[in-house]
PDB file of C-alpha atoms in Angstrom:
ATOM      1  CA  UNK A   1      34.710  50.752 -20.073  1.00  0.00           C
ATOM      2  CA  UNK A   2      32.270  49.834 -17.314  1.00  0.00           C
ATOM      3  CA  UNK A   3      29.490  49.519 -19.876  1.00  0.00           C
ATOM      4  CA  UNK A   4      31.565  47.087 -21.932  1.00  0.00           C
ATOM      5  CA  UNK A   5      32.359  44.970 -18.870  1.00  0.00           C
ATOM      6  CA  UNK A   6      28.697  44.935 -17.855  1.00  0.00           C
ATOM      7  CA  UNK A   7      27.611  43.891 -21.348  1.00  0.00           C
ATOM      8  CA  UNK A   8      30.251  41.157 -21.361  1.00  0.00           C
ATOM      9  CA  UNK A   9      29.013  39.844 -18.011  1.00  0.00           C
ATOM     10  CA  UNK A  10      25.425  39.865 -19.233  1.00  0.00           C
ATOM     11  CA  UNK A  11      26.435  38.022 -22.408  1.00  0.00           C
ATOM     12  CA  UNK A  12      28.369  35.402 -20.479  1.00  0.00           C
ATOM     13  CA  UNK A  13      25.478  34.932 -18.041  1.00  0.00           C
ATOM     14  CA  UNK A  14      23.026  34.486 -20.896  1.00  0.00           C
ATOM     15  CA  UNK A  15      25.280  31.928 -22.559  1.00  0.00           C
ATOM     16  CA  UNK A  16      25.653  30.039 -19.284  1.00  0.00           C
ATOM     17  CA  UNK A  17      21.894  29.968 -18.704  1.00  0.00           C
ATOM     18  CA  UNK A  18      21.337  28.697 -22.261  1.00  0.00           C
ATOM     19  CA  UNK A  19      23.911  25.933 -21.754  1.00  0.00           C
ATOM     20  CA  UNK A  20      22.357  24.897 -18.463  1.00  0.00           C
ATOM     21  CA  UNK A  21      18.919  24.890 -20.039  1.00  0.00           C
ATOM     22  CA  UNK A  22      20.141  22.725 -22.915  1.00  0.00           C
ATOM     23  CA  UNK A  23      21.746  20.264 -20.487  1.00  0.00           C
ATOM     24  CA  UNK A  24      18.568  20.016 -18.444  1.00  0.00           C
ATOM     25  CA  UNK A  25      16.471  19.548 -21.587  1.00  0.00           C
ATOM     26  CA  UNK A  26      18.803  16.800 -22.824  1.00  0.00           C
ATOM     27  CA  UNK A  27      18.512  15.033 -19.472  1.00  0.00           C
ATOM     28  CA  UNK A  28      14.717  15.276 -19.639  1.00  0.00           C
ATOM     29  CA  UNK A  29      14.649  13.777 -23.163  1.00  0.00           C
ATOM     30  CA  UNK A  30      16.924  10.852 -22.325  1.00  0.00           C
ATOM     31  CA  UNK A  31      15.015   7.673 -21.428  1.00  0.00           C
ATOM     32  CA  UNK A  32      15.283   6.998 -17.720  1.00  0.00           C
ATOM     33  CA  UNK A  33      17.101   3.839 -16.739  1.00  0.00           C
ATOM     34  CA  UNK A  34      14.951   2.023 -14.165  1.00  0.00           C
ATOM     35  CA  UNK A  35      15.864  -1.215 -12.401  1.00  0.00           C
ATOM     36  CA  UNK A  36      13.098  -3.414 -10.993  1.00  0.00           C
ATOM     37  CA  UNK A  37      14.914  -5.121  -8.117  1.00  0.00           C
ATOM     38  CA  UNK A  38      12.914  -7.942  -6.610  1.00  0.00           C
ATOM     39  CA  UNK A  39      12.087 -11.602  -6.235  1.00  0.00           C
ATOM     40  CA  UNK A  40       9.878 -13.962  -8.258  1.00  0.00           C
ATOM     41  CA  UNK A  41       7.045 -11.412  -8.318  1.00  0.00           C
ATOM     42  CA  UNK A  42       9.324  -9.152 -10.342  1.00  0.00           C
ATOM     43  CA  UNK A  43      11.139 -11.907 -12.236  1.00  0.00           C
ATOM     44  CA  UNK A  44       7.834 -13.265 -13.572  1.00  0.00           C
ATOM     45  CA  UNK A  45       8.036 -16.849 -12.354  1.00  0.00           C
ATOM     46  CA  UNK A  46       5.806 -19.070 -14.513  1.00  0.00           C
ATOM     47  CA  UNK A  47       5.252 -16.355 -17.112  1.00  0.00           C
ATOM     48  CA  UNK A  48       6.647 -15.495 -20.514  1.00  0.00           C
ATOM     49  CA  UNK A  49       9.254 -12.717 -20.392  1.00  0.00           C
ATOM     50  CA  UNK A  50       6.896 -10.247 -22.032  1.00  0.00           C
ATOM     51  CA  UNK A  51       4.262 -10.908 -19.365  1.00  0.00           C
ATOM     52  CA  UNK A  52       6.521 -10.199 -16.379  1.00  0.00           C
ATOM     53  CA  UNK A  53       5.952  -7.065 -14.324  1.00  0.00           C
ATOM     54  CA  UNK A  54       8.861  -4.963 -15.703  1.00  0.00           C
ATOM     55  CA  UNK A  55       7.936  -5.606 -19.348  1.00  0.00           C
ATOM     56  CA  UNK A  56       4.238  -4.910 -18.829  1.00  0.00           C
ATOM     57  CA  UNK A  57       4.995  -1.788 -16.809  1.00  0.00           C
ATOM     58  CA  UNK A  58       7.279  -0.440 -19.530  1.00  0.00           C
ATOM     59  CA  UNK A  59       4.546  -0.978 -22.141  1.00  0.00           C
ATOM     60  CA  UNK A  60       1.937   0.684 -19.930  1.00  0.00           C
ATOM     61  CA  UNK A  61       4.164   3.735 -19.559  1.00  0.00           C
ATOM     62  CA  UNK A  62       4.877   3.794 -23.299  1.00  0.00           C
ATOM     63  CA  UNK A  63       1.127   3.818 -23.942  1.00  0.00           C
ATOM     64  CA  UNK A  64       1.001   7.058 -21.936  1.00  0.00           C
ATOM     65  CA  UNK A  65       3.869   8.540 -23.923  1.00  0.00           C
ATOM     66  CA  UNK A  66       6.465   7.950 -21.191  1.00  0.00           C
ATOM     67  CA  UNK A  67       9.649   6.383 -22.546  1.00  0.00           C
ATOM     68  CA  UNK A  68      11.782   4.500 -20.030  1.00  0.00           C
ATOM     69  CA  UNK A  69      14.003   1.436 -20.037  1.00  0.00           C
ATOM     70  CA  UNK A  70      13.134  -0.995 -17.242  1.00  0.00           C
ATOM     71  CA  UNK A  71      15.580  -3.779 -16.434  1.00  0.00           C
ATOM     72  CA  UNK A  72      14.243  -6.942 -14.841  1.00  0.00           C
ATOM     73  CA  UNK A  73      16.494  -7.605 -11.835  1.00  0.00           C
ATOM     74  CA  UNK A  74      14.128 -10.044 -10.189  1.00  0.00           C
ATOM     75  CA  UNK A  75      15.515 -13.322  -8.846  1.00  0.00           C
ATOM     76  CA  UNK A  76      13.104 -16.003  -7.700  1.00  0.00           C
ATOM     77  CA  UNK A  77      13.484 -17.018  -4.070  1.00  0.00           C
ATOM     78  CA  UNK A  78      15.432 -13.917  -3.072  1.00  0.00           C
ATOM     79  CA  UNK A  79      15.074 -12.481   0.406  1.00  0.00           C
ATOM     80  CA  UNK A  80      15.926  -8.875   1.262  1.00  0.00           C
ATOM     81  CA  UNK A  81      19.385 -10.016   2.371  1.00  0.00           C
ATOM     82  CA  UNK A  82      19.884 -11.737  -0.996  1.00  0.00           C
ATOM     83  CA  UNK A  83      18.962  -8.502  -2.744  1.00  0.00           C
ATOM     84  CA  UNK A  84      21.472  -6.623  -0.629  1.00  0.00           C
ATOM     85  CA  UNK A  85      24.229  -9.113  -1.504  1.00  0.00           C
ATOM     86  CA  UNK A  86      23.764  -8.534  -5.242  1.00  0.00           C
ATOM     87  CA  UNK A  87      22.893  -4.843  -5.103  1.00  0.00           C
ATOM     88  CA  UNK A  88      26.053  -3.490  -6.724  1.00  0.00           C
ATOM     89  CA  UNK A  89      25.784  -5.549  -9.902  1.00  0.00           C
ATOM     90  CA  UNK A  90      21.983  -5.601 -10.051  1.00  0.00           C
ATOM     91  CA  UNK A  91      21.825  -1.792  -9.999  1.00  0.00           C
ATOM     92  CA  UNK A  92      24.643  -0.706 -12.332  1.00  0.00           C
ATOM     93  CA  UNK A  93      26.121   2.745 -12.848  1.00  0.00           C
ATOM     94  CA  UNK A  94      23.768   4.965 -14.829  1.00  0.00           C
ATOM     95  CA  UNK A  95      20.627   3.772 -13.053  1.00  0.00           C
ATOM     96  CA  UNK A  96      18.204   6.656 -12.474  1.00  0.00           C
ATOM     97  CA  UNK A  97      15.568   4.901 -10.384  1.00  0.00           C
ATOM     98  CA  UNK A  98      14.821   1.611  -8.641  1.00  0.00           C
ATOM     99  CA  UNK A  99      11.506  -0.118  -8.043  1.00  0.00           C
ATOM    100  CA  UNK A 100      12.321  -2.157  -4.944  1.00  0.00           C
ATOM    101  CA  UNK A 101      10.128  -5.225  -4.423  1.00  0.00           C
ATOM    102  CA  UNK A 102      11.566  -7.581  -1.830  1.00  0.00           C
ATOM    103  CA  UNK A 103      10.312  -9.104   1.404  1.00  0.00           C
ATOM    104  CA  UNK A 104       7.737 -11.686   0.378  1.00  0.00           C
ATOM    105  CA  UNK A 105      10.147 -14.578   0.897  1.00  0.00           C
ATOM    106  CA  UNK A 106      11.256 -13.189   4.262  1.00  0.00           C
ATOM    107  CA  UNK A 107       7.645 -13.332   5.436  1.00  0.00           C
ATOM    108  CA  UNK A 108       6.886 -16.724   3.877  1.00  0.00           C
ATOM    109  CA  UNK A 109       9.920 -18.185   5.670  1.00  0.00           C
ATOM    110  CA  UNK A 110       9.124 -16.431   8.933  1.00  0.00           C
ATOM    111  CA  UNK A 111      12.522 -14.734   9.045  1.00  0.00           C
ATOM    112  CA  UNK A 112      13.310 -12.372  11.903  1.00  0.00           C
ATOM    113  CA  UNK A 113      11.710  -8.990  11.037  1.00  0.00           C
ATOM    114  CA  UNK A 114      14.652  -7.206  12.667  1.00  0.00           C
ATOM    115  CA  UNK A 115      17.026  -8.846  10.190  1.00  0.00           C
ATOM    116  CA  UNK A 116      14.760  -7.954   7.281  1.00  0.00           C
ATOM    117  CA  UNK A 117      14.615  -4.351   8.469  1.00  0.00           C
ATOM    118  CA  UNK A 118      18.413  -4.108   8.743  1.00  0.00           C
ATOM    119  CA  UNK A 119      18.978  -5.511   5.264  1.00  0.00           C
ATOM    120  CA  UNK A 120      16.334  -3.272   3.695  1.00  0.00           C
ATOM    121  CA  UNK A 121      17.778  -0.266   5.473  1.00  0.00           C
ATOM    122  CA  UNK A 122      21.218  -1.137   4.101  1.00  0.00           C
ATOM    123  CA  UNK A 123      19.831  -1.308   0.552  1.00  0.00           C
ATOM    124  CA  UNK A 124      18.072   2.039   0.892  1.00  0.00           C
ATOM    125  CA  UNK A 125      21.099   3.670   2.474  1.00  0.00           C
ATOM    126  CA  UNK A 126      23.315   2.516  -0.408  1.00  0.00           C
ATOM    127  CA  UNK A 127      20.853   3.771  -3.039  1.00  0.00           C
ATOM    128  CA  UNK A 128      20.491   7.093  -1.224  1.00  0.00           C
ATOM    129  CA  UNK A 129      24.268   7.576  -1.292  1.00  0.00           C
ATOM    130  CA  UNK A 130      24.134   7.020  -5.063  1.00  0.00           C
ATOM    131  CA  UNK A 131      21.295   9.562  -5.410  1.00  0.00           C
ATOM    132  CA  UNK A 132      19.000   6.994  -7.021  1.00  0.00           C
ATOM    133  CA  UNK A 133      15.262   7.590  -6.748  1.00  0.00           C
ATOM    134  CA  UNK A 134      13.382   4.690  -5.157  1.00  0.00           C
ATOM    135  CA  UNK A 135       9.838   3.404  -5.234  1.00  0.00           C
ATOM    136  CA  UNK A 136       9.556   1.089  -2.228  1.00  0.00           C
ATOM    137  CA  UNK A 137       6.941  -1.642  -2.587  1.00  0.00           C
ATOM    138  CA  UNK A 138       5.570  -2.897   0.705  1.00  0.00           C
ATOM    139  CA  UNK A 139       4.714  -6.435   1.671  1.00  0.00           C
ATOM    140  CA  UNK A 140       2.453  -7.858   4.378  1.00  0.00           C
ATOM    141  CA  UNK A 141       3.064 -10.940   6.507  1.00  0.00           C
ATOM    142  CA  UNK A 142       0.708 -13.927   6.145  1.00  0.00           C
ATOM    143  CA  UNK A 143      -1.823 -13.923   9.019  1.00  0.00           C
ATOM    144  CA  UNK A 144      -0.894 -17.475  10.057  1.00  0.00           C
ATOM    145  CA  UNK A 145       2.413 -16.149  11.462  1.00  0.00           C
ATOM    146  CA  UNK A 146       0.557 -14.407  14.276  1.00  0.00           C
ATOM    147  CA  UNK A 147      -0.291 -10.867  15.270  1.00  0.00           C
ATOM    148  CA  UNK A 148       3.064 -10.069  16.893  1.00  0.00           C
ATOM    149  CA  UNK A 149       5.036 -11.147  13.850  1.00  0.00           C
ATOM    150  CA  UNK A 150       2.632  -9.289  11.577  1.00  0.00           C
ATOM    151  CA  UNK A 151       2.977  -6.034  13.502  1.00  0.00           C
ATOM    152  CA  UNK A 152       6.767  -6.213  13.485  1.00  0.00           C
ATOM    153  CA  UNK A 153       7.054  -7.182   9.818  1.00  0.00           C
ATOM    154  CA  UNK A 154       4.347  -4.959   8.360  1.00  0.00           C
ATOM    155  CA  UNK A 155       5.798  -1.842   9.982  1.00  0.00           C
ATOM    156  CA  UNK A 156       9.162  -2.227   8.244  1.00  0.00           C
ATOM    157  CA  UNK A 157       8.170  -0.788   4.884  1.00  0.00           C
ATOM    158  CA  UNK A 158       6.188   2.331   5.870  1.00  0.00           C
ATOM    159  CA  UNK A 159       8.746   3.136   8.567  1.00  0.00           C
ATOM    160  CA  UNK A 160      11.681   3.082   6.144  1.00  0.00           C
ATOM    161  CA  UNK A 161       9.725   4.835   3.408  1.00  0.00           C
ATOM    162  CA  UNK A 162       9.100   7.707   5.815  1.00  0.00           C
ATOM    163  CA  UNK A 163      12.683   7.700   7.086  1.00  0.00           C
ATOM    164  CA  UNK A 164      14.154   8.011   3.600  1.00  0.00           C
ATOM    165  CA  UNK A 165      11.392  10.153   2.089  1.00  0.00           C
ATOM    166  CA  UNK A 166      10.603   7.567  -0.601  1.00  0.00           C
ATOM    167  CA  UNK A 167       7.791   7.110  -3.055  1.00  0.00           C
ATOM    168  CA  UNK A 168       5.851   4.295  -1.378  1.00  0.00           C
ATOM    169  CA  UNK A 169       3.353   1.679  -2.566  1.00  0.00           C
ATOM    170  CA  UNK A 170       2.036  -0.153   0.519  1.00  0.00           C
ATOM    171  CA  UNK A 171       1.303  -3.644  -0.839  1.00  0.00           C
ATOM    172  CA  UNK A 172       2.765  -4.884  -4.120  1.00  0.00           C
ATOM    173  CA  UNK A 173       0.184  -7.624  -4.755  1.00  0.00           C
ATOM    174  CA  UNK A 174      -2.827  -5.525  -3.751  1.00  0.00           C
ATOM    175  CA  UNK A 175      -5.888  -6.484  -5.774  1.00  0.00           C
ATOM    176  CA  UNK A 176      -4.874 -10.040  -6.640  1.00  0.00           C
ATOM    177  CA  UNK A 177      -4.520 -11.791  -3.268  1.00  0.00           C
ATOM    178  CA  UNK A 178      -6.684 -14.939  -3.003  1.00  0.00           C
ATOM    179  CA  UNK A 179      -8.181 -14.364  -6.457  1.00  0.00           C
ATOM    180  CA  UNK A 180      -7.856 -17.663  -8.319  1.00  0.00           C
ATOM    181  CA  UNK A 181      -8.362 -16.002 -11.688  1.00  0.00           C
ATOM    182  CA  UNK A 182      -5.419 -13.686 -11.110  1.00  0.00           C
ATOM    183  CA  UNK A 183      -3.000 -16.176  -9.539  1.00  0.00           C
ATOM    184  CA  UNK A 184      -1.254 -19.257 -10.827  1.00  0.00           C
ATOM    185  CA  UNK A 185      -1.977 -22.694  -9.371  1.00  0.00           C
ATOM    186  CA  UNK A 186       0.414 -22.135  -6.470  1.00  0.00           C
ATOM    187  CA  UNK A 187      -1.760 -19.256  -5.257  1.00  0.00           C
ATOM    188  CA  UNK A 188       1.345 -17.104  -4.773  1.00  0.00           C
ATOM    189  CA  UNK A 189       2.340 -15.813  -8.192  1.00  0.00           C
ATOM    190  CA  UNK A 190       0.203 -13.713 -10.513  1.00  0.00           C
ATOM    191  CA  UNK A 191      -0.960 -14.773 -13.924  1.00  0.00           C
ATOM    192  CA  UNK A 192      -0.455 -12.404 -16.853  1.00  0.00           C
ATOM    193  CA  UNK A 193      -3.868 -10.939 -16.030  1.00  0.00           C
ATOM    194  CA  UNK A 194      -2.775 -10.572 -12.414  1.00  0.00           C
ATOM    195  CA  UNK A 195       0.299  -8.640 -13.494  1.00  0.00           C
ATOM    196  CA  UNK A 196      -1.994  -6.311 -15.429  1.00  0.00           C
ATOM    197  CA  UNK A 197      -3.859  -5.556 -12.195  1.00  0.00           C
ATOM    198  CA  UNK A 198      -0.601  -4.893 -10.327  1.00  0.00           C
ATOM    199  CA  UNK A 199       0.634  -2.589 -13.093  1.00  0.00           C
ATOM    200  CA  UNK A 200      -2.630  -0.679 -13.234  1.00  0.00           C
ATOM    201  CA  UNK A 201      -2.655  -0.076  -9.495  1.00  0.00           C
ATOM    202  CA  UNK A 202       1.002   0.872  -9.084  1.00  0.00           C
ATOM    203  CA  UNK A 203       1.233   3.035 -12.223  1.00  0.00           C
ATOM    204  CA  UNK A 204       0.520   6.395 -10.517  1.00  0.00           C
ATOM    205  CA  UNK A 205       3.318   5.748  -8.018  1.00  0.00           C
ATOM    206  CA  UNK A 206       5.689   4.818 -10.842  1.00  0.00           C
ATOM    207  CA  UNK A 207       4.851   8.091 -12.577  1.00  0.00           C
ATOM    208  CA  UNK A 208       5.638   9.887  -9.324  1.00  0.00           C
ATOM    209  CA  UNK A 209       8.971   8.044  -9.185  1.00  0.00           C
ATOM    210  CA  UNK A 210       9.758   9.066 -12.759  1.00  0.00           C
ATOM    211  CA  UNK A 211       8.972  12.709 -12.058  1.00  0.00           C
ATOM    212  CA  UNK A 212      11.294  12.653  -9.065  1.00  0.00           C
ATOM    213  CA  UNK A 213      14.076  10.912 -10.997  1.00  0.00           C
ATOM    214  CA  UNK A 214      13.756  13.356 -13.915  1.00  0.00           C
ATOM    215  CA  UNK A 215      13.981  16.313 -11.534  1.00  0.00           C
ATOM    216  CA  UNK A 216      17.108  14.841  -9.999  1.00  0.00           C
ATOM    217  CA  UNK A 217      18.610  14.065 -13.390  1.00  0.00           C
ATOM    218  CA  UNK A 218      17.902  17.581 -14.641  1.00  0.00           C
ATOM    219  CA  UNK A 219      19.525  19.146 -11.612  1.00  0.00           C
ATOM    220  CA  UNK A 220      22.598  16.969 -12.004  1.00  0.00           C
ATOM    221  CA  UNK A 221      22.924  17.892 -15.683  1.00  0.00           C
ATOM    222  CA  UNK A 222      22.612  21.569 -14.804  1.00  0.00           C
ATOM    223  CA  UNK A 223      25.328  21.214 -12.178  1.00  0.00           C
ATOM    224  CA  UNK A 224      23.040  21.920  -9.234  1.00  0.00           C
ATOM    225  CA  UNK A 225      24.277  20.622  -5.866  1.00  0.00           C
ATOM    226  CA  UNK A 226      20.670  20.130  -4.751  1.00  0.00           C
ATOM    227  CA  UNK A 227      19.397  16.569  -5.223  1.00  0.00           C
ATOM    228  CA  UNK A 228      15.759  15.528  -4.968  1.00  0.00           C
ATOM    229  CA  UNK A 229      16.173  11.766  -5.538  1.00  0.00           C
ATOM    230  CA  UNK A 230      16.787  10.886  -1.947  1.00  0.00           C
ATOM    231  CA  UNK A 231      16.872  12.512   1.437  1.00  0.00           C
TER     232      UNK A 231
END
């Protein structure tokens, strides 16, 4: 009798492990749903839709055999507070990861860094509660705003990235600043070639984001209470 019960327990355990493995495998095979939440740098102001950052990033990942669906939730002129106001509908249910690119307009307008920090913290707190993996893209203040402003503003992004344990890319437009060949006539927005540079530089961090989101998704499918998407 004891032998039969033991065999039954072993059989049930094996079946459970197989089911959990199948669920995790299905989660790994499903294309991740990524939202690129940002301003005109994400929206692709002055560019064709296929040349905007989200579209080019998705193609770059596909070329490496990584299948994801990236939604362009960039709105030109948005500040961090604007992004917070539209967060719920810009990042719908089913989103696995967010590439967060906001802050350039805050700096260009010289907005209070304390207000920018509060709004960004509120966005990150809301995404953490939803267990959504985040790649935080940093921004730097223009030097003409002064050293004090620069110190206060520039510290926002690394501070919050550390606080929330995020994947972090320090400066979204790294590699294209002040390069006339890579920027449009306004000197603020990248050309299609400029977007290529941004994508090439940020790609390793995006792959890190995807790995983290897949781990979280697999754990959720397997019914694990442990989540690795956010602290």
